JSON list of C-alpha atoms and ligand atoms in Angstrom, two decimals:
[
{"chain": "A", "resi": 1, "resn": "MET", "atom": "CA", "xyz": [125.94, 0.37, 167.16]},
{"chain": "A", "resi": 2, "resn": "ALA", "atom": "CA", "xyz": [127.02, 3.06, 169.92]},
{"chain": "A", "resi": 3, "resn": "ALA", "atom": "CA", "xyz": [127.47, 5.62, 167.41]},
{"chain": "A", "resi": 4, "resn": "THR", "atom": "CA", "xyz": [123.39, 4.61, 165.80]},
{"chain": "A", "resi": 5, "resn": "GLY", "atom": "CA", "xyz": [122.52, 5.25, 169.10]},
{"chain": "A", "resi": 6, "resn": "LEU", "atom": "CA", "xyz": [124.55, 8.17, 169.81]},
{"chain": "A", "resi": 7, "resn": "LEU", "atom": "CA", "xyz": [123.12, 9.45, 166.29]},
{"chain": "A", "resi": 8, "resn": "LEU", "atom": "CA", "xyz": [119.46, 8.51, 167.06]},
{"chain": "A", "resi": 9, "resn": "GLY", "atom": "CA", "xyz": [119.80, 9.85, 170.18]},
{"chain": "A", "resi": 10, "resn": "LEU", "atom": "CA", "xyz": [120.97, 13.53, 168.50]},
{"chain": "A", "resi": 11, "resn": "ILE", "atom": "CA", "xyz": [118.70, 13.37, 166.03]},
{"chain": "A", "resi": 12, "resn": "LEU", "atom": "CA", "xyz": [115.70, 13.05, 168.88]},
{"chain": "A", "resi": 13, "resn": "VAL", "atom": "CA", "xyz": [117.13, 16.00, 170.48]},
{"chain": "A", "resi": 14, "resn": "LEU", "atom": "CA", "xyz": [117.10, 18.15, 167.52]},
{"chain": "A", "resi": 15, "resn": "GLY", "atom": "CA", "xyz": [113.84, 17.29, 166.92]},
{"chain": "A", "resi": 16, "resn": "CYS", "atom": "CA", "xyz": [112.37, 18.16, 170.64]},
{"chain": "A", "resi": 17, "resn": "PHE", "atom": "CA", "xyz": [114.36, 21.44, 169.86]},
{"chain": "A", "resi": 18, "resn": "SER", "atom": "CA", "xyz": [112.95, 22.45, 166.82]},
{"chain": "A", "resi": 19, "resn": "GLU", "atom": "CA", "xyz": [109.53, 21.36, 168.15]},
{"chain": "A", "resi": 20, "resn": "ILE", "atom": "CA", "xyz": [110.18, 24.10, 171.02]},
{"chain": "A", "resi": 21, "resn": "GLY", "atom": "CA", "xyz": [111.38, 26.76, 168.56]},
{"chain": "A", "resi": 22, "resn": "VAL", "atom": "CA", "xyz": [108.38, 26.15, 166.67]},
{"chain": "A", "resi": 23, "resn": "ALA", "atom": "CA", "xyz": [105.71, 26.11, 169.66]},
{"chain": "A", "resi": 24, "resn": "LEU", "atom": "CA", "xyz": [107.11, 28.94, 171.01]},
{"chain": "A", "resi": 25, "resn": "ILE", "atom": "CA", "xyz": [105.62, 31.26, 168.71]},
{"chain": "A", "resi": 26, "resn": "SER", "atom": "CA", "xyz": [101.83, 32.49, 170.06]},
{"chain": "A", "resi": 27, "resn": "PHE", "atom": "CA", "xyz": [99.06, 34.14, 168.05]},
{"chain": "A", "resi": 28, "resn": "SER", "atom": "CA", "xyz": [98.31, 36.24, 171.02]},
{"chain": "A", "resi": 29, "resn": "SER", "atom": "CA", "xyz": [101.94, 37.71, 170.78]},
{"chain": "A", "resi": 30, "resn": "LEU", "atom": "CA", "xyz": [101.17, 38.93, 167.00]},
{"chain": "A", "resi": 31, "resn": "GLN", "atom": "CA", "xyz": [100.54, 42.39, 166.68]},
{"chain": "A", "resi": 32, "resn": "ALA", "atom": "CA", "xyz": [97.48, 43.23, 164.18]},
{"chain": "A", "resi": 33, "resn": "THR", "atom": "CA", "xyz": [99.50, 45.82, 162.05]},
{"chain": "A", "resi": 34, "resn": "LEU", "atom": "CA", "xyz": [98.14, 44.27, 158.79]},
{"chain": "A", "resi": 35, "resn": "VAL", "atom": "CA", "xyz": [94.88, 45.82, 157.32]},
{"chain": "A", "resi": 36, "resn": "VAL", "atom": "CA", "xyz": [93.33, 42.57, 155.34]},
{"chain": "A", "resi": 37, "resn": "THR", "atom": "CA", "xyz": [89.98, 43.12, 153.55]},
{"chain": "A", "resi": 38, "resn": "ALA", "atom": "CA", "xyz": [88.23, 40.53, 151.18]},
{"chain": "A", "resi": 39, "resn": "SER", "atom": "CA", "xyz": [85.64, 41.38, 148.34]},
{"chain": "A", "resi": 40, "resn": "HIS", "atom": "CA", "xyz": [83.65, 38.72, 146.69]},
{"chain": "A", "resi": 41, "resn": "PRO", "atom": "CA", "xyz": [79.84, 38.11, 145.18]},
{"chain": "A", "resi": 42, "resn": "GLN", "atom": "CA", "xyz": [77.38, 38.65, 148.39]},
{"chain": "A", "resi": 43, "resn": "ARG", "atom": "CA", "xyz": [76.39, 34.93, 148.02]},
{"chain": "A", "resi": 44, "resn": "LEU", "atom": "CA", "xyz": [76.76, 31.69, 148.78]},
{"chain": "A", "resi": 45, "resn": "LEU", "atom": "CA", "xyz": [80.75, 30.96, 146.99]},
{"chain": "A", "resi": 46, "resn": "ARG", "atom": "CA", "xyz": [81.10, 28.18, 144.74]},
{"chain": "A", "resi": 47, "resn": "ALA", "atom": "CA", "xyz": [84.54, 26.24, 145.39]},
{"chain": "A", "resi": 48, "resn": "GLY", "atom": "CA", "xyz": [86.26, 25.93, 141.85]},
{"chain": "A", "resi": 49, "resn": "GLU", "atom": "CA", "xyz": [84.30, 28.59, 140.44]},
{"chain": "A", "resi": 50, "resn": "ASP", "atom": "CA", "xyz": [84.02, 31.88, 142.33]},
{"chain": "A", "resi": 51, "resn": "LYS", "atom": "CA", "xyz": [86.50, 34.53, 143.02]},
{"chain": "A", "resi": 52, "resn": "ILE", "atom": "CA", "xyz": [87.90, 36.03, 146.08]},
{"chain": "A", "resi": 53, "resn": "THR", "atom": "CA", "xyz": [89.94, 39.64, 145.95]},
{"chain": "A", "resi": 54, "resn": "VAL", "atom": "CA", "xyz": [92.12, 39.96, 148.48]},
{"chain": "A", "resi": 55, "resn": "ARG", "atom": "CA", "xyz": [94.05, 43.46, 149.73]},
{"chain": "A", "resi": 56, "resn": "TRP", "atom": "CA", "xyz": [96.61, 43.68, 152.47]},
{"chain": "A", "resi": 57, "resn": "GLY", "atom": "CA", "xyz": [98.84, 46.59, 153.56]},
{"chain": "A", "resi": 58, "resn": "LEU", "atom": "CA", "xyz": [100.30, 48.01, 156.59]},
{"chain": "A", "resi": 59, "resn": "ASN", "atom": "CA", "xyz": [97.77, 49.73, 158.63]},
{"chain": "A", "resi": 60, "resn": "GLN", "atom": "CA", "xyz": [98.92, 53.54, 157.62]},
{"chain": "A", "resi": 61, "resn": "SER", "atom": "CA", "xyz": [98.55, 54.77, 161.05]},
{"chain": "A", "resi": 62, "resn": "LEU", "atom": "CA", "xyz": [101.42, 52.83, 162.58]},
{"chain": "A", "resi": 63, "resn": "PRO", "atom": "CA", "xyz": [104.90, 54.18, 162.19]},
{"chain": "A", "resi": 64, "resn": "ALA", "atom": "CA", "xyz": [107.35, 54.19, 159.99]},
{"chain": "A", "resi": 65, "resn": "GLY", "atom": "CA", "xyz": [109.77, 50.91, 160.46]},
{"chain": "A", "resi": 66, "resn": "THR", "atom": "CA", "xyz": [107.07, 48.68, 162.44]},
{"chain": "A", "resi": 67, "resn": "ASP", "atom": "CA", "xyz": [107.85, 46.39, 159.11]},
{"chain": "A", "resi": 68, "resn": "SER", "atom": "CA", "xyz": [111.01, 46.57, 159.56]},
{"chain": "A", "resi": 69, "resn": "ALA", "atom": "CA", "xyz": [111.03, 42.85, 159.70]},
{"chain": "A", "resi": 70, "resn": "TYR", "atom": "CA", "xyz": [109.05, 41.71, 157.68]},
{"chain": "A", "resi": 71, "resn": "LYS", "atom": "CA", "xyz": [109.90, 39.67, 154.99]},
{"chain": "A", "resi": 72, "resn": "THR", "atom": "CA", "xyz": [107.16, 37.44, 153.96]},
{"chain": "A", "resi": 73, "resn": "ILE", "atom": "CA", "xyz": [103.45, 37.57, 153.53]},
{"chain": "A", "resi": 74, "resn": "LYS", "atom": "CA", "xyz": [101.42, 34.61, 153.76]},
{"chain": "A", "resi": 75, "resn": "VAL", "atom": "CA", "xyz": [97.92, 34.68, 152.89]},
{"chain": "A", "resi": 76, "resn": "GLN", "atom": "CA", "xyz": [95.47, 32.18, 154.52]},
{"chain": "A", "resi": 77, "resn": "LEU", "atom": "CA", "xyz": [91.82, 31.05, 154.26]},
{"chain": "A", "resi": 78, "resn": "CYS", "atom": "CA", "xyz": [90.51, 30.29, 157.43]},
{"chain": "A", "resi": 79, "resn": "TYR", "atom": "CA", "xyz": [87.47, 28.48, 159.37]},
{"chain": "A", "resi": 80, "resn": "ALA", "atom": "CA", "xyz": [85.09, 31.03, 160.87]},
{"chain": "A", "resi": 81, "resn": "PRO", "atom": "CA", "xyz": [84.17, 29.68, 164.95]},
{"chain": "A", "resi": 82, "resn": "ILE", "atom": "CA", "xyz": [80.80, 28.72, 163.62]},
{"chain": "A", "resi": 83, "resn": "SER", "atom": "CA", "xyz": [82.58, 25.92, 161.07]},
{"chain": "A", "resi": 84, "resn": "GLN", "atom": "CA", "xyz": [85.04, 24.77, 163.79]},
{"chain": "A", "resi": 85, "resn": "VAL", "atom": "CA", "xyz": [82.22, 23.82, 166.36]},
{"chain": "A", "resi": 86, "resn": "ASP", "atom": "CA", "xyz": [82.53, 19.99, 167.23]},
{"chain": "A", "resi": 87, "resn": "ARG", "atom": "CA", "xyz": [85.70, 19.54, 164.25]},
{"chain": "A", "resi": 88, "resn": "ALA", "atom": "CA", "xyz": [89.09, 18.88, 166.54]},
{"chain": "A", "resi": 89, "resn": "TRP", "atom": "CA", "xyz": [90.55, 18.86, 162.96]},
{"chain": "A", "resi": 90, "resn": "ARG", "atom": "CA", "xyz": [89.60, 23.05, 162.51]},
{"chain": "A", "resi": 91, "resn": "LYS", "atom": "CA", "xyz": [90.33, 23.71, 166.23]},
{"chain": "A", "resi": 92, "resn": "THR", "atom": "CA", "xyz": [92.07, 27.22, 166.93]},
{"chain": "A", "resi": 93, "resn": "GLU", "atom": "CA", "xyz": [95.07, 26.79, 169.49]},
{"chain": "A", "resi": 94, "resn": "ASP", "atom": "CA", "xyz": [97.13, 29.70, 170.56]},
{"chain": "A", "resi": 95, "resn": "HIS", "atom": "CA", "xyz": [100.28, 28.02, 169.97]},
{"chain": "A", "resi": 96, "resn": "LEU", "atom": "CA", "xyz": [100.81, 28.68, 166.00]},
{"chain": "A", "resi": 97, "resn": "SER", "atom": "CA", "xyz": [102.06, 25.23, 164.84]},
{"chain": "A", "resi": 98, "resn": "LYS", "atom": "CA", "xyz": [99.05, 23.25, 166.68]},
{"chain": "A", "resi": 99, "resn": "ASP", "atom": "CA", "xyz": [96.68, 25.95, 165.18]},
{"chain": "A", "resi": 100, "resn": "LYS", "atom": "CA", "xyz": [94.37, 24.67, 162.42]},
{"chain": "A", "resi": 101, "resn": "THR", "atom": "CA", "xyz": [92.09, 27.68, 161.99]},
{"chain": "A", "resi": 102, "resn": "CYS", "atom": "CA", "xyz": [93.85, 28.13, 158.71]},
{"chain": "A", "resi": 103, "resn": "GLN", "atom": "CA", "xyz": [94.54, 25.64, 156.38]},
{"chain": "A", "resi": 104, "resn": "PHE", "atom": "CA", "xyz": [93.97, 27.11, 153.31]},
{"chain": "A", "resi": 105, "resn": "LYS", "atom": "CA", "xyz": [97.12, 28.83, 151.34]},
{"chain": "A", "resi": 106, "resn": "ILE", "atom": "CA", "xyz": [95.98, 31.74, 148.96]},
{"chain": "A", "resi": 107, "resn": "VAL", "atom": "CA", "xyz": [99.25, 33.23, 148.45]},
{"chain": "A", "resi": 108, "resn": "LYS", "atom": "CA", "xyz": [102.82, 33.39, 149.93]},
{"chain": "A", "resi": 109, "resn": "ARG", "atom": "CA", "xyz": [105.12, 36.20, 148.52]},
{"chain": "A", "resi": 110, "resn": "PRO", "atom": "CA", "xyz": [107.90, 38.54, 149.31]},
{"chain": "A", "resi": 111, "resn": "TYR", "atom": "CA", "xyz": [106.63, 41.53, 151.41]},
{"chain": "A", "resi": 112, "resn": "THR", "atom": "CA", "xyz": [106.82, 44.88, 149.92]},
{"chain": "A", "resi": 113, "resn": "THR", "atom": "CA", "xyz": [105.20, 48.20, 151.37]},
{"chain": "A", "resi": 114, "resn": "GLY", "atom": "CA", "xyz": [102.61, 49.38, 149.97]},
{"chain": "A", "resi": 115, "resn": "ASN", "atom": "CA", "xyz": [98.96, 47.79, 149.49]},
{"chain": "A", "resi": 116, "resn": "GLN", "atom": "CA", "xyz": [98.85, 44.31, 147.67]},
{"chain": "A", "resi": 117, "resn": "THR", "atom": "CA", "xyz": [95.78, 43.08, 145.84]},
{"chain": "A", "resi": 118, "resn": "LEU", "atom": "CA", "xyz": [95.14, 39.19, 144.62]},
{"chain": "A", "resi": 119, "resn": "GLU", "atom": "CA", "xyz": [92.08, 37.87, 142.96]},
{"chain": "A", "resi": 120, "resn": "TRP", "atom": "CA", "xyz": [92.31, 33.96, 143.85]},
{"chain": "A", "resi": 121, "resn": "THR", "atom": "CA", "xyz": [90.06, 31.51, 142.45]},
{"chain": "A", "resi": 122, "resn": "ILE", "atom": "CA", "xyz": [88.74, 29.31, 145.27]},
{"chain": "A", "resi": 123, "resn": "GLU", "atom": "CA", "xyz": [90.67, 25.89, 144.63]},
{"chain": "A", "resi": 124, "resn": "ARG", "atom": "CA", "xyz": [88.34, 22.88, 144.16]},
{"chain": "A", "resi": 125, "resn": "ASP", "atom": "CA", "xyz": [89.16, 21.22, 146.99]},
{"chain": "A", "resi": 126, "resn": "VAL", "atom": "CA", "xyz": [87.62, 23.79, 149.49]},
{"chain": "A", "resi": 127, "resn": "PRO", "atom": "CA", "xyz": [84.66, 22.07, 151.64]},
{"chain": "A", "resi": 128, "resn": "THR", "atom": "CA", "xyz": [81.66, 23.75, 152.65]},
{"chain": "A", "resi": 129, "resn": "ALA", "atom": "CA", "xyz": [82.14, 26.21, 155.69]},
{"chain": "A", "resi": 130, "resn": "THR", "atom": "CA", "xyz": [82.30, 29.81, 156.78]},
{"chain": "A", "resi": 131, "resn": "TYR", "atom": "CA", "xyz": [85.35, 31.31, 156.60]},
{"chain": "A", "resi": 132, "resn": "PHE", "atom": "CA", "xyz": [87.64, 34.56, 156.83]},
{"chain": "A", "resi": 133, "resn": "VAL", "atom": "CA", "xyz": [90.60, 35.67, 155.50]},
{"chain": "A", "resi": 134, "resn": "ARG", "atom": "CA", "xyz": [93.93, 35.63, 157.68]},
{"chain": "A", "resi": 135, "resn": "ALA", "atom": "CA", "xyz": [97.70, 37.13, 156.33]},
{"chain": "A", "resi": 136, "resn": "TYR", "atom": "CA", "xyz": [100.14, 36.65, 158.61]},
{"chain": "A", "resi": 137, "resn": "ALA", "atom": "CA", "xyz": [103.93, 38.83, 158.40]},
{"chain": "A", "resi": 138, "resn": "LEU", "atom": "CA", "xyz": [106.85, 36.03, 158.42]},
{"chain": "A", "resi": 139, "resn": "ASP", "atom": "CA", "xyz": [110.88, 37.84, 159.39]},
{"chain": "A", "resi": 140, "resn": "ALA", "atom": "CA", "xyz": [113.71, 36.39, 157.83]},
{"chain": "A", "resi": 141, "resn": "ASN", "atom": "CA", "xyz": [113.11, 32.95, 159.61]},
{"chain": "A", "resi": 142, "resn": "ASP", "atom": "CA", "xyz": [109.82, 31.97, 158.20]},
{"chain": "A", "resi": 143, "resn": "HIS", "atom": "CA", "xyz": [108.33, 32.98, 161.97]},
{"chain": "A", "resi": 144, "resn": "GLU", "atom": "CA", "xyz": [104.92, 35.03, 162.65]},
{"chain": "A", "resi": 145, "resn": "VAL", "atom": "CA", "xyz": [105.95, 38.46, 163.62]},
{"chain": "A", "resi": 146, "resn": "ALA", "atom": "CA", "xyz": [102.16, 40.34, 162.66]},
{"chain": "A", "resi": 147, "resn": "TYR", "atom": "CA", "xyz": [99.09, 39.62, 161.10]},
{"chain": "A", "resi": 148, "resn": "GLY", "atom": "CA", "xyz": [95.68, 40.95, 159.89]},
{"chain": "A", "resi": 149, "resn": "GLN", "atom": "CA", "xyz": [92.23, 39.60, 159.22]},
{"chain": "A", "resi": 150, "resn": "ASN", "atom": "CA", "xyz": [89.28, 40.96, 157.03]},
{"chain": "A", "resi": 151, "resn": "THR", "atom": "CA", "xyz": [87.15, 40.59, 160.40]},
{"chain": "A", "resi": 152, "resn": "ASP", "atom": "CA", "xyz": [86.96, 41.40, 163.84]},
{"chain": "A", "resi": 153, "resn": "ALA", "atom": "CA", "xyz": [89.09, 40.13, 166.52]},
{"chain": "A", "resi": 154, "resn": "LYS", "atom": "CA", "xyz": [86.22, 38.21, 167.71]},
{"chain": "A", "resi": 155, "resn": "LYS", "atom": "CA", "xyz": [85.57, 36.78, 163.85]},
{"chain": "A", "resi": 156, "resn": "THR", "atom": "CA", "xyz": [82.20, 37.56, 163.52]},
{"chain": "A", "resi": 157, "resn": "THR", "atom": "CA", "xyz": [82.01, 40.09, 160.65]},
{"chain": "A", "resi": 158, "resn": "ASN", "atom": "CA", "xyz": [82.73, 39.79, 157.04]},
{"chain": "A", "resi": 159, "resn": "LEU", "atom": "CA", "xyz": [82.76, 36.62, 156.98]},
{"chain": "A", "resi": 160, "resn": "PHE", "atom": "CA", "xyz": [81.83, 34.32, 153.95]},
{"chain": "A", "resi": 161, "resn": "GLU", "atom": "CA", "xyz": [80.07, 31.05, 153.13]},
{"chain": "A", "resi": 162, "resn": "ILE", "atom": "CA", "xyz": [81.58, 28.54, 150.31]},
{"chain": "A", "resi": 163, "resn": "GLN", "atom": "CA", "xyz": [79.52, 25.61, 148.84]},
{"chain": "A", "resi": 164, "resn": "ALA", "atom": "CA", "xyz": [82.25, 22.57, 148.39]},
{"chain": "A", "resi": 165, "resn": "ILE", "atom": "CA", "xyz": [82.47, 20.75, 144.35]},
{"chain": "A", "resi": 166, "resn": "SER", "atom": "CA", "xyz": [81.43, 17.56, 146.21]},
{"chain": "A", "resi": 167, "resn": "GLY", "atom": "CA", "xyz": [78.52, 18.97, 147.74]},
{"chain": "A", "resi": 168, "resn": "ARG", "atom": "CA", "xyz": [77.00, 20.10, 144.35]},
{"chain": "A", "resi": 169, "resn": "HIS", "atom": "CA", "xyz": [78.08, 16.73, 142.93]},
{"chain": "A", "resi": 170, "resn": "VAL", "atom": "CA", "xyz": [75.70, 14.89, 145.76]},
{"chain": "A", "resi": 171, "resn": "SER", "atom": "CA", "xyz": [72.78, 16.60, 145.11]},
{"chain": "A", "resi": 172, "resn": "LEU", "atom": "CA", "xyz": [73.15, 16.24, 141.59]},
{"chain": "A", "resi": 173, "resn": "ASP", "atom": "CA", "xyz": [73.70, 12.57, 141.95]},
{"chain": "A", "resi": 174, "resn": "ILE", "atom": "CA", "xyz": [70.63, 12.45, 143.78]},
{"chain": "A", "resi": 175, "resn": "ALA", "atom": "CA", "xyz": [68.59, 14.65, 141.65]},
{"chain": "A", "resi": 176, "resn": "SER", "atom": "CA", "xyz": [69.86, 12.19, 138.65]},
{"chain": "A", "resi": 177, "resn": "VAL", "atom": "CA", "xyz": [69.12, 9.09, 140.87]},
{"chain": "A", "resi": 178, "resn": "CYS", "atom": "CA", "xyz": [65.67, 10.01, 141.28]},
{"chain": "A", "resi": 179, "resn": "PHE", "atom": "CA", "xyz": [65.23, 11.03, 137.76]},
{"chain": "A", "resi": 180, "resn": "SER", "atom": "CA", "xyz": [66.07, 7.71, 136.40]},
{"chain": "A", "resi": 181, "resn": "VAL", "atom": "CA", "xyz": [63.71, 5.77, 138.84]},
{"chain": "A", "resi": 182, "resn": "PHE", "atom": "CA", "xyz": [61.26, 8.22, 137.97]},
{"chain": "A", "resi": 183, "resn": "SER", "atom": "CA", "xyz": [61.56, 7.35, 134.21]},
{"chain": "A", "resi": 184, "resn": "ILE", "atom": "CA", "xyz": [61.83, 3.58, 134.98]},
{"chain": "A", "resi": 185, "resn": "VAL", "atom": "CA", "xyz": [58.73, 3.64, 136.97]},
{"chain": "A", "resi": 186, "resn": "SER", "atom": "CA", "xyz": [56.79, 5.68, 134.11]},
{"chain": "A", "resi": 187, "resn": "LEU", "atom": "CA", "xyz": [58.41, 3.23, 131.73]},
{"chain": "A", "resi": 188, "resn": "MET", "atom": "CA", "xyz": [56.89, 0.46, 133.73]},
{"chain": "A", "resi": 189, "resn": "GLY", "atom": "CA", "xyz": [53.41, 2.35, 133.84]},
{"chain": "A", "resi": 190, "resn": "PHE", "atom": "CA", "xyz": [53.22, 2.67, 130.14]},
{"chain": "A", "resi": 191, "resn": "PHE", "atom": "CA", "xyz": [53.57, -1.03, 129.23]},
{"chain": "A", "resi": 192, "resn": "PHE", "atom": "CA", "xyz": [51.36, -2.15, 132.09]},
{"chain": "A", "resi": 193, "resn": "VAL", "atom": "CA", "xyz": [49.04, 0.13, 130.57]},
{"chain": "A", "resi": 194, "resn": "GLU", "atom": "CA", "xyz": [49.80, -0.59, 127.11]},
{"chain": "A", "resi": 195, "resn": "LYS", "atom": "CA", "xyz": [49.79, -4.39, 127.74]},
{"chain": "A", "resi": 196, "resn": "ARG", "atom": "CA", "xyz": [46.06, -4.17, 129.42]},
{"chain": "A", "resi": 197, "resn": "LYS", "atom": "CA", "xyz": [44.93, -2.13, 126.22]},
{"chain": "A", "resi": 198, "resn": "GLY", "atom": "CA", "xyz": [45.81, -4.95, 123.74]},
{"chain": "A", "resi": 199, "resn": "ARG", "atom": "CA", "xyz": [44.43, -7.71, 125.89]},
{"chain": "A", "resi": 200, "resn": "LYS", "atom": "CA", "xyz": [41.68, -5.84, 126.18]},
{"chain": "A", "resi": 201, "resn": "ALA", "atom": "CA", "xyz": [41.63, -5.60, 122.27]},
{"chain": "A", "resi": 202, "resn": "GLN", "atom": "CA", "xyz": [41.75, -9.42, 121.97]},
{"chain": "A", "resi": 203, "resn": "GLN", "atom": "CA", "xyz": [38.99, -9.85, 124.08]},
{"chain": "B", "resi": 1, "resn": "NAG", "atom": "C1", "xyz": [94.98, 50.93, 162.52]},
{"chain": "B", "resi": 1, "resn": "NAG", "atom": "O1", "xyz": [95.74, 51.65, 163.63]},
{"chain": "B", "resi": 1, "resn": "NAG", "atom": "C2", "xyz": [95.36, 52.54, 164.48]},
{"chain": "B", "resi": 1, "resn": "NAG", "atom": "C3", "xyz": [96.23, 53.03, 165.73]},
{"chain": "B", "resi": 1, "resn": "NAG", "atom": "O2", "xyz": [96.77, 50.93, 166.03]},
{"chain": "B", "resi": 1, "resn": "NAG", "atom": "C4", "xyz": [94.28, 51.84, 164.85]},
{"chain": "B", "resi": 1, "resn": "NAG", "atom": "O3", "xyz": [93.30, 52.34, 165.64]},
{"chain": "B", "resi": 1, "resn": "NAG", "atom": "C5", "xyz": [93.07, 51.55, 163.85]},
{"chain": "B", "resi": 1, "resn": "NAG", "atom": "O4", "xyz": [91.85, 51.10, 164.00]},
{"chain": "B", "resi": 1, "resn": "NAG", "atom": "C6", "xyz": [93.81, 50.37, 162.71]},
{"chain": "B", "resi": 1, "resn": "NAG", "atom": "N1", "xyz": [92.92, 50.74, 161.58]},
{"chain": "B", "resi": 1, "resn": "NAG", "atom": "C7", "xyz": [92.89, 49.28, 161.22]},
{"chain": "B", "resi": 1, "resn": "NAG", "atom": "C8", "xyz": [91.92, 49.27, 159.72]},
{"chain": "B", "resi": 1, "resn": "NAG", "atom": "O5", "xyz": [93.28, 47.88, 161.65]},
{"chain": "B", "resi": 2, "resn": "NAG", "atom": "C1", "xyz": [96.17, 50.88, 151.40]},
{"chain": "B", "resi": 2, "resn": "NAG", "atom": "O1", "xyz": [94.59, 51.28, 151.31]},
{"chain": "B", "resi": 2, "resn": "NAG", "atom": "C2", "xyz": [93.91, 51.78, 152.21]},
{"chain": "B", "resi": 2, "resn": "NAG", "atom": "C3", "xyz": [92.93, 51.24, 152.28]},
{"chain": "B", "resi": 2, "resn": "NAG", "atom": "O2", "xyz": [92.27, 50.21, 152.34]},
{"chain": "B", "resi": 2, "resn": "NAG", "atom": "C4", "xyz": [94.33, 52.92, 152.60]},
{"chain": "B", "resi": 2, "resn": "NAG", "atom": "O3", "xyz": [93.47, 54.35, 153.32]},
{"chain": "B", "resi": 2, "resn": "NAG", "atom": "C5", "xyz": [95.87, 53.05, 151.97]},
{"chain": "B", "resi": 2, "resn": "NAG", "atom": "O4", "xyz": [96.05, 54.88, 151.97]},
{"chain": "B", "resi": 2, "resn": "NAG", "atom": "C6", "xyz": [96.72, 52.82, 150.97]},
{"chain": "B", "resi": 2, "resn": "NAG", "atom": "N1", "xyz": [98.00, 53.00, 151.24]},
{"chain": "B", "resi": 2, "resn": "NAG", "atom": "C7", "xyz": [98.58, 53.11, 150.04]},
{"chain": "B", "resi": 2, "resn": "NAG", "atom": "C8", "xyz": [100.22, 53.15, 150.50]},
{"chain": "B", "resi": 2, "resn": "NAG", "atom": "O5", "xyz": [97.71, 53.43, 148.70]}
]
């Protein structure tokens, strides 16, 4: 009994420590050393169909060795401020463990010097919103140490809009319901006219 209590206490304490460890990384402490670009068709993009070509690499004007601690690159799709308004579940927090800006993984792969390119098909579960792309450089402990994004610090440039699949289905459903109602109504109208014609013919 006492042993179980002790074990539970230990787990709790460890849990708290790891929580603190994670919470310590703040976005504002990261250096913007990566140059990230995203190219795509210049129109409303469709989830599940359209592709975004993401390019990332170390800013070449930085001193050599800037990236010596970089082990992994994590590229994510992130909500632009306009799509975060009144949505606590997409809120930006400086503590990265609580930050909900970037919820969609594009890729995670080992860091290599030089530019990297990836063609990514927008996943089918991406909701309708305005987005940008951000890349994080992670160290050997999988902790964020630097970042780069395809937009400016205020997140106002190079944003793009994605339309969700469900949104398209909803409008399709509405269209098909309208069509069904329309065809039933016209069928009824047709019958009515035919009946009247028939009655008139009998008279
Ligand atoms: C690259 O770094 C230099 C020096 O810090 C900076 O002036 C420049 O704006 C950066 N370039 C990009 C594309 O971020
Ligand atoms: C990476 O791309 C940038 C432009 O996006 C270019 O200026 C730079 O020279 C490239 N670096 C390498 C190593 O190819």
